[in-house]
């Protein structure tokens, strides 16, 4: 009866293993790789950087009151600026029909119009560039199978989000072009609800690009050394670190909410209501009649008094933002104290997590300083723009921290699979060495 060698026995065992069966079946089901390419990660991070830039430029467009200068939405032909003076005059004539011109800029000449036109045109062009530079590479990476099946679905989703963002942008601008704004007491500005939606959608697209890019690079780094990677993930999964992981997740939502409340403040020009800090007038809180003004209620029984004042009253909107910002600052300082003075967290938290927390502390300190200074100096454009950039930078820092302390199930499976393959390779190598040693022994005995 013939005896099988250790190597052949090992090969048969591996071929019958569940891991091999799953790998074989998954290969038949999909030609997408398990791990997305590093190139796709770098492209995602570059796209996120571009979105970061357009968010700041969009804020400058609003601060310079340029956002309502283009009164039509032409997705294709609007990519080209006016070619001659005749076209410029036509664009200016359209702007003269807008409430903003009639109420605020009736003395504006063509040269002044060109300045605000170029700002809005540049913002829209940048948006088109973001869309093209994301859509075309997405098609390439999916067609060439350079990303995993899960990542392919996410990229398609982000493409849809970018297209939706363009529609939201025009929907927002349209709210500032309504003839109803010519009524007494109205202001020629966009709806704060639509402004917050526009900014929030941009933030979501940015964070989706950032998070997925970071996750791809992290997966490559962990899979490259699966033994060390599994040790790191096992440490992060320890029960002692579970409260910290949840804390960081909740903190991400709090920072996002604070940033959106800032969009409401911007849309209502609420930063100009009270310009001292921490006081609001003579006390920490403004007078009750200013916070809950019946003017903003739309129902006879005033059932909507509180929430409408929160979203439409500049006084209460500024107070809400102050409370959220103070809560965010306190929460981040609490996270730092917890990571430093909890013995278990201090012992188990990896260095990348500690540096991430310290970075968030620095960012929130800068952001709070910018916010207070912006109030004190009556919202000058440079400080207001820096404050908006600080909000997105802080959100970035919190998400980078989250990417370092969370353990997605997919990442865990990838590292476990890489570790299993590495161990299988070691076993096969040892079996091969046994076979080679036995062969040399038989040859030596025969001689």
GROMACS .gro file of C-alpha atoms in nm:
model
  447
    1UNK     CA    1   0.000   0.000   0.000
    2UNK     CA    2   0.166   0.324  -0.102
    3UNK     CA    3   0.224   0.586   0.164
    4UNK     CA    4   0.169   0.953   0.096
    5UNK     CA    5   0.437   1.206   0.174
    6UNK     CA    6   0.384   1.470   0.446
    7UNK     CA    7   0.368   1.739   0.177
    8UNK     CA    8   0.090   1.568  -0.021
    9UNK     CA    9  -0.106   1.500   0.296
   10UNK     CA   10  -0.077   1.864   0.393
   11UNK     CA   11  -0.192   1.973   0.047
   12UNK     CA   12  -0.499   1.751   0.071
   13UNK     CA   13  -0.580   1.891   0.416
   14UNK     CA   14  -0.553   2.248   0.293
   15UNK     CA   15  -0.768   2.179  -0.014
   16UNK     CA   16  -1.042   2.039   0.210
   17UNK     CA   17  -1.028   2.329   0.459
   18UNK     CA   18  -1.323   2.571   0.486
   19UNK     CA   19  -1.093   2.865   0.409
   20UNK     CA   20  -0.995   2.714   0.076
   21UNK     CA   21  -1.357   2.634  -0.006
   22UNK     CA   22  -1.466   2.989   0.071
   23UNK     CA   23  -1.181   3.133  -0.134
   24UNK     CA   24  -1.265   2.911  -0.431
   25UNK     CA   25  -1.635   2.991  -0.422
   26UNK     CA   26  -1.575   3.364  -0.381
   27UNK     CA   27  -1.339   3.359  -0.679
   28UNK     CA   28  -1.611   3.202  -0.891
   29UNK     CA   29  -1.868   3.456  -0.773
   30UNK     CA   30  -1.659   3.768  -0.829
   31UNK     CA   31  -1.350   3.875  -1.017
   32UNK     CA   32  -1.297   4.170  -0.785
   33UNK     CA   33  -0.990   4.154  -0.562
   34UNK     CA   34  -1.024   4.108  -0.189
   35UNK     CA   35  -0.803   4.410  -0.123
   36UNK     CA   36  -0.838   4.743  -0.305
   37UNK     CA   37  -0.522   4.887  -0.459
   38UNK     CA   38  -0.316   5.153  -0.285
   39UNK     CA   39  -0.357   5.373  -0.592
   40UNK     CA   40  -0.731   5.390  -0.525
   41UNK     CA   41  -0.661   5.498  -0.167
   42UNK     CA   42  -0.430   5.780  -0.274
   43UNK     CA   43  -0.687   5.893  -0.531
   44UNK     CA   44  -0.962   5.894  -0.267
   45UNK     CA   45  -0.751   6.106  -0.034
   46UNK     CA   46  -0.664   6.345  -0.318
   47UNK     CA   47  -1.036   6.374  -0.401
   48UNK     CA   48  -1.111   6.444  -0.035
   49UNK     CA   49  -0.850   6.721  -0.040
   50UNK     CA   50  -1.021   6.874  -0.342
   51UNK     CA   51  -1.358   6.862  -0.166
   52UNK     CA   52  -1.200   7.024   0.140
   53UNK     CA   53  -1.082   7.305  -0.085
   54UNK     CA   54  -1.417   7.359  -0.256
   55UNK     CA   55  -1.594   7.373   0.081
   56UNK     CA   56  -1.364   7.656   0.192
   57UNK     CA   57  -1.397   7.832  -0.144
   58UNK     CA   58  -1.774   7.796  -0.125
   59UNK     CA   59  -1.767   7.963   0.215
   60UNK     CA   60  -1.568   8.251   0.069
   61UNK     CA   61  -1.822   8.278  -0.212
   62UNK     CA   62  -2.096   8.321   0.047
   63UNK     CA   63  -1.894   8.560   0.265
   64UNK     CA   64  -1.823   8.787  -0.033
   65UNK     CA   65  -2.194   8.775  -0.124
   66UNK     CA   66  -2.114   8.628  -0.465
   67UNK     CA   67  -2.336   8.320  -0.454
   68UNK     CA   68  -2.642   8.479  -0.617
   69UNK     CA   69  -2.456   8.643  -0.906
   70UNK     CA   70  -2.537   8.362  -1.155
   71UNK     CA   71  -2.913   8.332  -1.175
   72UNK     CA   72  -2.936   8.029  -1.405
   73UNK     CA   73  -2.824   7.668  -1.378
   74UNK     CA   74  -2.659   7.545  -1.696
   75UNK     CA   75  -2.467   7.224  -1.613
   76UNK     CA   76  -2.288   7.208  -1.952
   77UNK     CA   77  -2.281   7.551  -2.114
   78UNK     CA   78  -2.229   7.713  -1.775
   79UNK     CA   79  -1.877   7.569  -1.773
   80UNK     CA   80  -1.768   7.850  -2.005
   81UNK     CA   81  -1.748   8.211  -1.884
   82UNK     CA   82  -1.885   8.507  -2.084
   83UNK     CA   83  -1.674   8.550  -2.399
   84UNK     CA   84  -1.729   8.919  -2.473
   85UNK     CA   85  -1.886   9.236  -2.340
   86UNK     CA   86  -2.220   9.157  -2.501
   87UNK     CA   87  -2.250   8.831  -2.309
   88UNK     CA   88  -2.134   9.006  -1.992
   89UNK     CA   89  -2.411   9.261  -2.034
   90UNK     CA   90  -2.664   8.982  -2.079
   91UNK     CA   91  -2.550   8.814  -1.757
   92UNK     CA   92  -2.560   9.146  -1.575
   93UNK     CA   93  -2.912   9.210  -1.704
   94UNK     CA   94  -3.025   8.877  -1.557
   95UNK     CA   95  -2.866   8.966  -1.223
   96UNK     CA   96  -3.047   9.302  -1.223
   97UNK     CA   97  -3.375   9.110  -1.207
   98UNK     CA   98  -3.274   8.939  -0.882
   99UNK     CA   99  -3.389   9.057  -0.537
  100UNK     CA  100  -3.027   9.094  -0.425
  101UNK     CA  101  -2.953   9.355  -0.691
  102UNK     CA  102  -3.277   9.545  -0.634
  103UNK     CA  103  -3.244   9.556  -0.256
  104UNK     CA  104  -2.869   9.569  -0.193
  105UNK     CA  105  -2.666   9.628  -0.509
  106UNK     CA  106  -2.872   9.866  -0.721
  107UNK     CA  107  -2.569  10.092  -0.768
  108UNK     CA  108  -2.338   9.810  -0.878
  109UNK     CA  109  -2.164   9.856  -1.215
  110UNK     CA  110  -2.045   9.591  -1.460
  111UNK     CA  111  -1.690   9.572  -1.325
  112UNK     CA  112  -1.815   9.511  -0.972
  113UNK     CA  113  -2.054   9.248  -1.104
  114UNK     CA  114  -1.767   9.068  -1.275
  115UNK     CA  115  -1.588   9.029  -0.941
  116UNK     CA  116  -1.872   8.845  -0.773
  117UNK     CA  117  -1.954   8.655  -1.094
  118UNK     CA  118  -1.603   8.510  -1.116
  119UNK     CA  119  -1.625   8.386  -0.756
  120UNK     CA  120  -1.949   8.197  -0.816
  121UNK     CA  121  -1.837   8.071  -1.158
  122UNK     CA  122  -1.513   7.942  -1.007
  123UNK     CA  123  -1.704   7.763  -0.733
  124UNK     CA  124  -1.934   7.593  -0.985
  125UNK     CA  125  -1.644   7.501  -1.213
  126UNK     CA  126  -1.456   7.346  -0.920
  127UNK     CA  127  -1.766   7.140  -0.845
  128UNK     CA  128  -1.770   7.009  -1.201
  129UNK     CA  129  -1.399   6.923  -1.175
  130UNK     CA  130  -1.465   6.731  -0.853
  131UNK     CA  131  -1.738   6.533  -1.029
  132UNK     CA  132  -1.532   6.450  -1.338
  133UNK     CA  133  -1.215   6.361  -1.145
  134UNK     CA  134  -1.419   6.123  -0.932
  135UNK     CA  135  -1.650   5.970  -1.191
  136UNK     CA  136  -1.385   5.879  -1.450
  137UNK     CA  137  -1.136   5.717  -1.207
  138UNK     CA  138  -1.426   5.530  -1.047
  139UNK     CA  139  -1.511   5.378  -1.385
  140UNK     CA  140  -1.144   5.291  -1.440
  141UNK     CA  141  -1.086   5.127  -1.102
  142UNK     CA  142  -1.404   4.922  -1.129
  143UNK     CA  143  -1.349   4.820  -1.492
  144UNK     CA  144  -0.988   4.717  -1.423
  145UNK     CA  145  -1.085   4.541  -1.100
  146UNK     CA  146  -0.850   4.754  -0.891
  147UNK     CA  147  -1.094   4.778  -0.600
  148UNK     CA  148  -1.289   4.524  -0.398
  149UNK     CA  149  -1.655   4.459  -0.471
  150UNK     CA  150  -1.756   4.639  -0.153
  151UNK     CA  151  -1.542   4.941  -0.240
  152UNK     CA  152  -1.686   4.946  -0.593
  153UNK     CA  153  -2.034   4.984  -0.449
  154UNK     CA  154  -1.918   5.260  -0.219
  155UNK     CA  155  -1.753   5.450  -0.504
  156UNK     CA  156  -2.073   5.437  -0.707
  157UNK     CA  157  -2.259   5.568  -0.405
  158UNK     CA  158  -2.018   5.860  -0.367
  159UNK     CA  159  -2.060   5.940  -0.737
  160UNK     CA  160  -2.434   5.961  -0.683
  161UNK     CA  161  -2.379   6.182  -0.380
  162UNK     CA  162  -2.162   6.422  -0.581
  163UNK     CA  163  -2.428   6.450  -0.851
  164UNK     CA  164  -2.694   6.505  -0.587
  165UNK     CA  165  -2.479   6.777  -0.434
  166UNK     CA  166  -2.488   6.972  -0.759
  167UNK     CA  167  -2.867   6.960  -0.759
  168UNK     CA  168  -2.876   7.072  -0.395
  169UNK     CA  169  -2.644   7.361  -0.479
  170UNK     CA  170  -2.883   7.501  -0.738
  171UNK     CA  171  -3.181   7.430  -0.509
  172UNK     CA  172  -3.005   7.642  -0.246
  173UNK     CA  173  -2.923   7.929  -0.485
  174UNK     CA  174  -3.279   7.928  -0.618
  175UNK     CA  175  -3.410   8.005  -0.269
  176UNK     CA  176  -3.229   8.340  -0.282
  177UNK     CA  177  -3.379   8.439  -0.618
  178UNK     CA  178  -3.747   8.428  -0.524
  179UNK     CA  179  -3.955   8.740  -0.583
  180UNK     CA  180  -4.107   8.695  -0.236
  181UNK     CA  181  -3.779   8.828  -0.097
  182UNK     CA  182  -3.879   9.171  -0.226
  183UNK     CA  183  -4.148   9.187   0.040
  184UNK     CA  184  -4.094   9.423   0.331
  185UNK     CA  185  -3.864   9.282   0.595
  186UNK     CA  186  -3.727   9.000   0.380
  187UNK     CA  187  -3.357   8.954   0.314
  188UNK     CA  188  -3.203   8.854  -0.022
  189UNK     CA  189  -3.021   8.545   0.100
  190UNK     CA  190  -3.047   8.173   0.057
  191UNK     CA  191  -3.248   7.954   0.292
  192UNK     CA  192  -3.049   7.852   0.598
  193UNK     CA  193  -3.208   7.507   0.572
  194UNK     CA  194  -3.080   7.459   0.218
  195UNK     CA  195  -2.740   7.604   0.306
  196UNK     CA  196  -2.706   7.355   0.593
  197UNK     CA  197  -2.817   7.072   0.362
  198UNK     CA  198  -2.564   7.177   0.098
  199UNK     CA  199  -2.280   7.194   0.349
  200UNK     CA  200  -2.383   6.873   0.522
  201UNK     CA  201  -2.389   6.680   0.193
  202UNK     CA  202  -2.043   6.813   0.107
  203UNK     CA  203  -1.919   6.700   0.449
  204UNK     CA  204  -2.065   6.352   0.398
  205UNK     CA  205  -1.899   6.318   0.056
  206UNK     CA  206  -1.568   6.439   0.199
  207UNK     CA  207  -1.582   6.203   0.495
  208UNK     CA  208  -1.675   5.908   0.272
  209UNK     CA  209  -1.367   5.970   0.057
  210UNK     CA  210  -1.144   6.023   0.360
  211UNK     CA  211  -1.267   5.721   0.555
  212UNK     CA  212  -1.245   5.474   0.267
  213UNK     CA  213  -0.902   5.599   0.161
  214UNK     CA  214  -0.771   5.560   0.516
  215UNK     CA  215  -0.927   5.215   0.550
  216UNK     CA  216  -0.763   5.086   0.232
  217UNK     CA  217  -0.419   5.202   0.346
  218UNK     CA  218  -0.479   5.056   0.691
  219UNK     CA  219  -0.577   4.720   0.545
  220UNK     CA  220  -0.260   4.710   0.336
  221UNK     CA  221  -0.048   4.798   0.636
  222UNK     CA  222  -0.204   4.531   0.857
  223UNK     CA  223  -0.206   4.258   0.593
  224UNK     CA  224   0.159   4.321   0.514
  225UNK     CA  225   0.248   4.198   0.864
  226UNK     CA  226  -0.058   3.994   0.964
  227UNK     CA  227   0.084   3.866   1.292
  228UNK     CA  228   0.148   4.216   1.425
  229UNK     CA  229  -0.175   4.335   1.266
  230UNK     CA  230  -0.379   4.071   1.446
  231UNK     CA  231  -0.213   4.164   1.776
  232UNK     CA  232  -0.311   4.528   1.722
  233UNK     CA  233  -0.671   4.446   1.632
  234UNK     CA  234  -0.702   4.205   1.924
  235UNK     CA  235  -0.580   4.478   2.157
  236UNK     CA  236  -0.829   4.729   2.017
  237UNK     CA  237  -1.108   4.476   2.069
  238UNK     CA  238  -1.031   4.440   2.439
  239UNK     CA  239  -1.333   4.517   2.662
  240UNK     CA  240  -1.130   4.784   2.842
  241UNK     CA  241  -1.120   4.992   2.521
  242UNK     CA  242  -1.486   4.949   2.427
  243UNK     CA  243  -1.598   5.268   2.611
  244UNK     CA  244  -1.330   5.468   2.430
  245UNK     CA  245  -1.437   5.337   2.089
  246UNK     CA  246  -1.798   5.429   2.160
  247UNK     CA  247  -1.690   5.768   2.293
  248UNK     CA  248  -1.504   5.844   1.970
  249UNK     CA  249  -1.805   5.739   1.763
  250UNK     CA  250  -2.038   5.966   1.960
  251UNK     CA  251  -1.783   6.246   1.939
  252UNK     CA  252  -1.783   6.220   1.559
  253UNK     CA  253  -2.157   6.280   1.554
  254UNK     CA  254  -2.127   6.571   1.798
  255UNK     CA  255  -1.861   6.748   1.591
  256UNK     CA  256  -2.069   6.700   1.275
  257UNK     CA  257  -2.380   6.840   1.445
  258UNK     CA  258  -2.185   7.140   1.574
  259UNK     CA  259  -2.058   7.214   1.223
  260UNK     CA  260  -2.411   7.197   1.078
  261UNK     CA  261  -2.536   7.432   1.349
  262UNK     CA  262  -2.261   7.668   1.231
  263UNK     CA  263  -2.416   7.655   0.884
  264UNK     CA  264  -2.746   7.772   1.033
  265UNK     CA  265  -2.563   8.057   1.206
  266UNK     CA  266  -2.404   8.153   0.874
  267UNK     CA  267  -2.732   8.132   0.684
  268UNK     CA  268  -2.907   8.358   0.936
  269UNK     CA  269  -2.614   8.599   0.975
  270UNK     CA  270  -2.648   8.513   1.343
  271UNK     CA  271  -2.281   8.578   1.410
  272UNK     CA  272  -2.358   8.950   1.406
  273UNK     CA  273  -2.624   8.938   1.679
  274UNK     CA  274  -2.408   8.913   1.992
  275UNK     CA  275  -2.037   8.981   1.961
  276UNK     CA  276  -1.905   8.918   2.309
  277UNK     CA  277  -1.807   8.592   2.474
  278UNK     CA  278  -1.888   8.416   2.701
  279UNK     CA  279  -2.161   8.672   2.760
  280UNK     CA  280  -2.459   8.740   2.537
  281UNK     CA  281  -2.541   9.096   2.628
  282UNK     CA  282  -2.561   9.129   3.006
  283UNK     CA  283  -2.562   8.760   3.090
  284UNK     CA  284  -2.468   8.411   2.978
  285UNK     CA  285  -2.811   8.382   2.816
  286UNK     CA  286  -2.999   8.644   2.614
  287UNK     CA  287  -3.342   8.761   2.735
  288UNK     CA  288  -3.612   8.498   2.706
  289UNK     CA  289  -3.825   8.715   2.477
  290UNK     CA  290  -3.534   8.722   2.230
  291UNK     CA  291  -3.472   8.348   2.245
  292UNK     CA  292  -3.837   8.244   2.206
  293UNK     CA  293  -3.985   8.513   1.987
  294UNK     CA  294  -4.350   8.442   1.887
  295UNK     CA  295  -4.274   8.611   1.553
  296UNK     CA  296  -4.118   8.286   1.426
  297UNK     CA  297  -4.415   8.064   1.516
  298UNK     CA  298  -4.642   7.967   1.226
  299UNK     CA  299  -4.926   7.804   1.421
  300UNK     CA  300  -5.202   7.967   1.628
  301UNK     CA  301  -5.123   7.756   1.935
  302UNK     CA  302  -4.746   7.819   1.896
  303UNK     CA  303  -4.673   7.447   1.904
  304UNK     CA  304  -4.373   7.511   1.679
  305UNK     CA  305  -4.238   7.798   1.891
  306UNK     CA  306  -3.928   7.621   2.023
  307UNK     CA  307  -3.802   7.437   1.717
  308UNK     CA  308  -3.868   7.725   1.477
  309UNK     CA  309  -3.680   7.965   1.701
  310UNK     CA  310  -3.392   7.716   1.720
  311UNK     CA  311  -3.370   7.700   1.341
  312UNK     CA  312  -3.488   8.045   1.231
  313UNK     CA  313  -3.420   8.291   1.514
  314UNK     CA  314  -3.061   8.428   1.487
  315UNK     CA  315  -3.038   8.479   1.864
  316UNK     CA  316  -3.126   8.123   1.959
  317UNK     CA  317  -2.930   7.981   1.664
  318UNK     CA  318  -2.616   8.151   1.794
  319UNK     CA  319  -2.683   8.028   2.147
  320UNK     CA  320  -2.733   7.672   2.019
  321UNK     CA  321  -2.402   7.689   1.835
  322UNK     CA  322  -2.225   7.820   2.145
  323UNK     CA  323  -2.368   7.539   2.358
  324UNK     CA  324  -2.276   7.271   2.103
  325UNK     CA  325  -1.926   7.414   2.056
  326UNK     CA  326  -1.867   7.428   2.432
  327UNK     CA  327  -1.998   7.073   2.469
  328UNK     CA  328  -1.767   6.955   2.190
  329UNK     CA  329  -1.466   7.121   2.350
  330UNK     CA  330  -1.550   6.972   2.690
  331UNK     CA  331  -1.608   6.626   2.541
  332UNK     CA  332  -1.272   6.626   2.364
  333UNK     CA  333  -1.091   6.738   2.677
  334UNK     CA  334  -1.275   6.464   2.864
  335UNK     CA  335  -1.156   6.209   2.607
  336UNK     CA  336  -0.799   6.326   2.654
  337UNK     CA  337  -0.828   6.300   3.034
  338UNK     CA  338  -0.984   5.954   3.008
  339UNK     CA  339  -0.706   5.828   2.781
  340UNK     CA  340  -0.440   5.970   3.009
  341UNK     CA  341  -0.569   5.886   3.357
  342UNK     CA  342  -0.745   5.554   3.301
  343UNK     CA  343  -0.480   5.288   3.379
  344UNK     CA  344  -0.630   5.028   3.143
  345UNK     CA  345  -0.669   5.269   2.851
  346UNK     CA  346  -0.327   5.418   2.904
  347UNK     CA  347  -0.176   5.067   2.903
  348UNK     CA  348  -0.364   4.927   2.604
  349UNK     CA  349  -0.424   5.221   2.370
  350UNK     CA  350  -0.172   5.210   2.081
  351UNK     CA  351   0.055   5.503   2.016
  352UNK     CA  352  -0.140   5.596   1.703
  353UNK     CA  353  -0.453   5.635   1.916
  354UNK     CA  354  -0.277   5.853   2.172
  355UNK     CA  355  -0.132   6.083   1.905
  356UNK     CA  356  -0.473   6.098   1.737
  357UNK     CA  357  -0.637   6.217   2.058
  358UNK     CA  358  -0.365   6.476   2.113
  359UNK     CA  359  -0.411   6.603   1.757
  360UNK     CA  360  -0.786   6.644   1.812
  361UNK     CA  361  -0.716   6.839   2.133
  362UNK     CA  362  -0.495   7.081   1.939
  363UNK     CA  363  -0.752   7.118   1.660
  364UNK     CA  364  -1.045   7.190   1.892
  365UNK     CA  365  -0.839   7.447   2.083
  366UNK     CA  366  -0.758   7.629   1.761
  367UNK     CA  367  -1.120   7.605   1.645
  368UNK     CA  368  -1.265   7.748   1.967
  369UNK     CA  369  -1.013   8.031   1.954
  370UNK     CA  370  -1.110   8.108   1.595
  371UNK     CA  371  -1.481   8.100   1.680
  372UNK     CA  372  -1.449   8.342   1.971
  373UNK     CA  373  -1.221   8.574   1.776
  374UNK     CA  374  -1.462   8.571   1.481
  375UNK     CA  375  -1.740   8.688   1.714
  376UNK     CA  376  -1.530   8.958   1.879
  377UNK     CA  377  -1.427   9.111   1.546
  378UNK     CA  378  -1.777   9.108   1.389
  379UNK     CA  379  -1.723   8.814   1.152
  380UNK     CA  380  -1.448   8.942   0.919
  381UNK     CA  381  -1.412   8.732   0.605
  382UNK     CA  382  -1.060   8.592   0.676
  383UNK     CA  383  -1.150   8.479   1.029
  384UNK     CA  384  -1.490   8.343   0.926
  385UNK     CA  385  -1.331   8.142   0.645
  386UNK     CA  386  -1.061   8.011   0.879
  387UNK     CA  387  -1.331   7.912   1.129
  388UNK     CA  388  -1.512   7.711   0.862
  389UNK     CA  389  -1.186   7.544   0.762
  390UNK     CA  390  -1.123   7.469   1.128
  391UNK     CA  391  -1.458   7.291   1.156
  392UNK     CA  392  -1.372   7.058   0.869
  393UNK     CA  393  -1.018   7.010   1.001
  394UNK     CA  394  -1.156   6.912   1.342
  395UNK     CA  395  -1.401   6.671   1.182
  396UNK     CA  396  -1.110   6.526   0.985
  397UNK     CA  397  -0.907   6.478   1.302
  398UNK     CA  398  -1.190   6.297   1.479
  399UNK     CA  399  -1.247   6.064   1.183
  400UNK     CA  400  -0.875   5.992   1.154
  401UNK     CA  401  -0.879   5.902   1.523
  402UNK     CA  402  -1.184   5.681   1.469
  403UNK     CA  403  -1.009   5.501   1.183
  404UNK     CA  404  -0.725   5.416   1.421
  405UNK     CA  405  -0.926   5.276   1.711
  406UNK     CA  406  -1.217   5.100   1.541
  407UNK     CA  407  -1.204   4.740   1.417
  408UNK     CA  408  -1.429   4.687   1.112
  409UNK     CA  409  -1.533   4.325   1.061
  410UNK     CA  410  -1.402   4.333   0.706
  411UNK     CA  411  -1.056   4.442   0.821
  412UNK     CA  412  -1.053   4.170   1.084
  413UNK     CA  413  -1.143   3.906   0.822
  414UNK     CA  414  -0.873   4.029   0.584
  415UNK     CA  415  -0.601   4.018   0.848
  416UNK     CA  416  -0.719   3.680   0.977
  417UNK     CA  417  -0.712   3.544   0.622
  418UNK     CA  418  -0.362   3.680   0.563
  419UNK     CA  419  -0.248   3.526   0.892
  420UNK     CA  420  -0.401   3.188   0.800
  421UNK     CA  421  -0.227   3.195   0.462
  422UNK     CA  422   0.103   3.286   0.625
  423UNK     CA  423   0.072   3.000   0.874
  424UNK     CA  424  -0.026   2.762   0.593
  425UNK     CA  425   0.280   2.873   0.401
  426UNK     CA  426   0.501   2.805   0.701
  427UNK     CA  427   0.350   2.458   0.741
  428UNK     CA  428   0.402   2.383   0.374
  429UNK     CA  429   0.763   2.502   0.397
  430UNK     CA  430   0.828   2.282   0.700
  431UNK     CA  431   0.670   1.983   0.525
  432UNK     CA  432   0.886   2.046   0.219
  433UNK     CA  433   1.194   2.053   0.438
  434UNK     CA  434   1.092   1.721   0.596
  435UNK     CA  435   1.051   1.564   0.252
  436UNK     CA  436   1.385   1.700   0.134
  437UNK     CA  437   1.559   1.572   0.449
  438UNK     CA  438   1.403   1.226   0.405
  439UNK     CA  439   1.510   1.220   0.040
  440UNK     CA  440   1.868   1.310   0.131
  441UNK     CA  441   1.869   1.035   0.395
  442UNK     CA  442   1.753   0.771   0.144
  443UNK     CA  443   2.012   0.884  -0.108
  444UNK     CA  444   2.286   0.871   0.155
  445UNK     CA  445   2.176   0.521   0.267
  446UNK     CA  446   2.175   0.395  -0.091
  447UNK     CA  447   2.533   0.516  -0.139
   0.00000   0.00000   0.00000
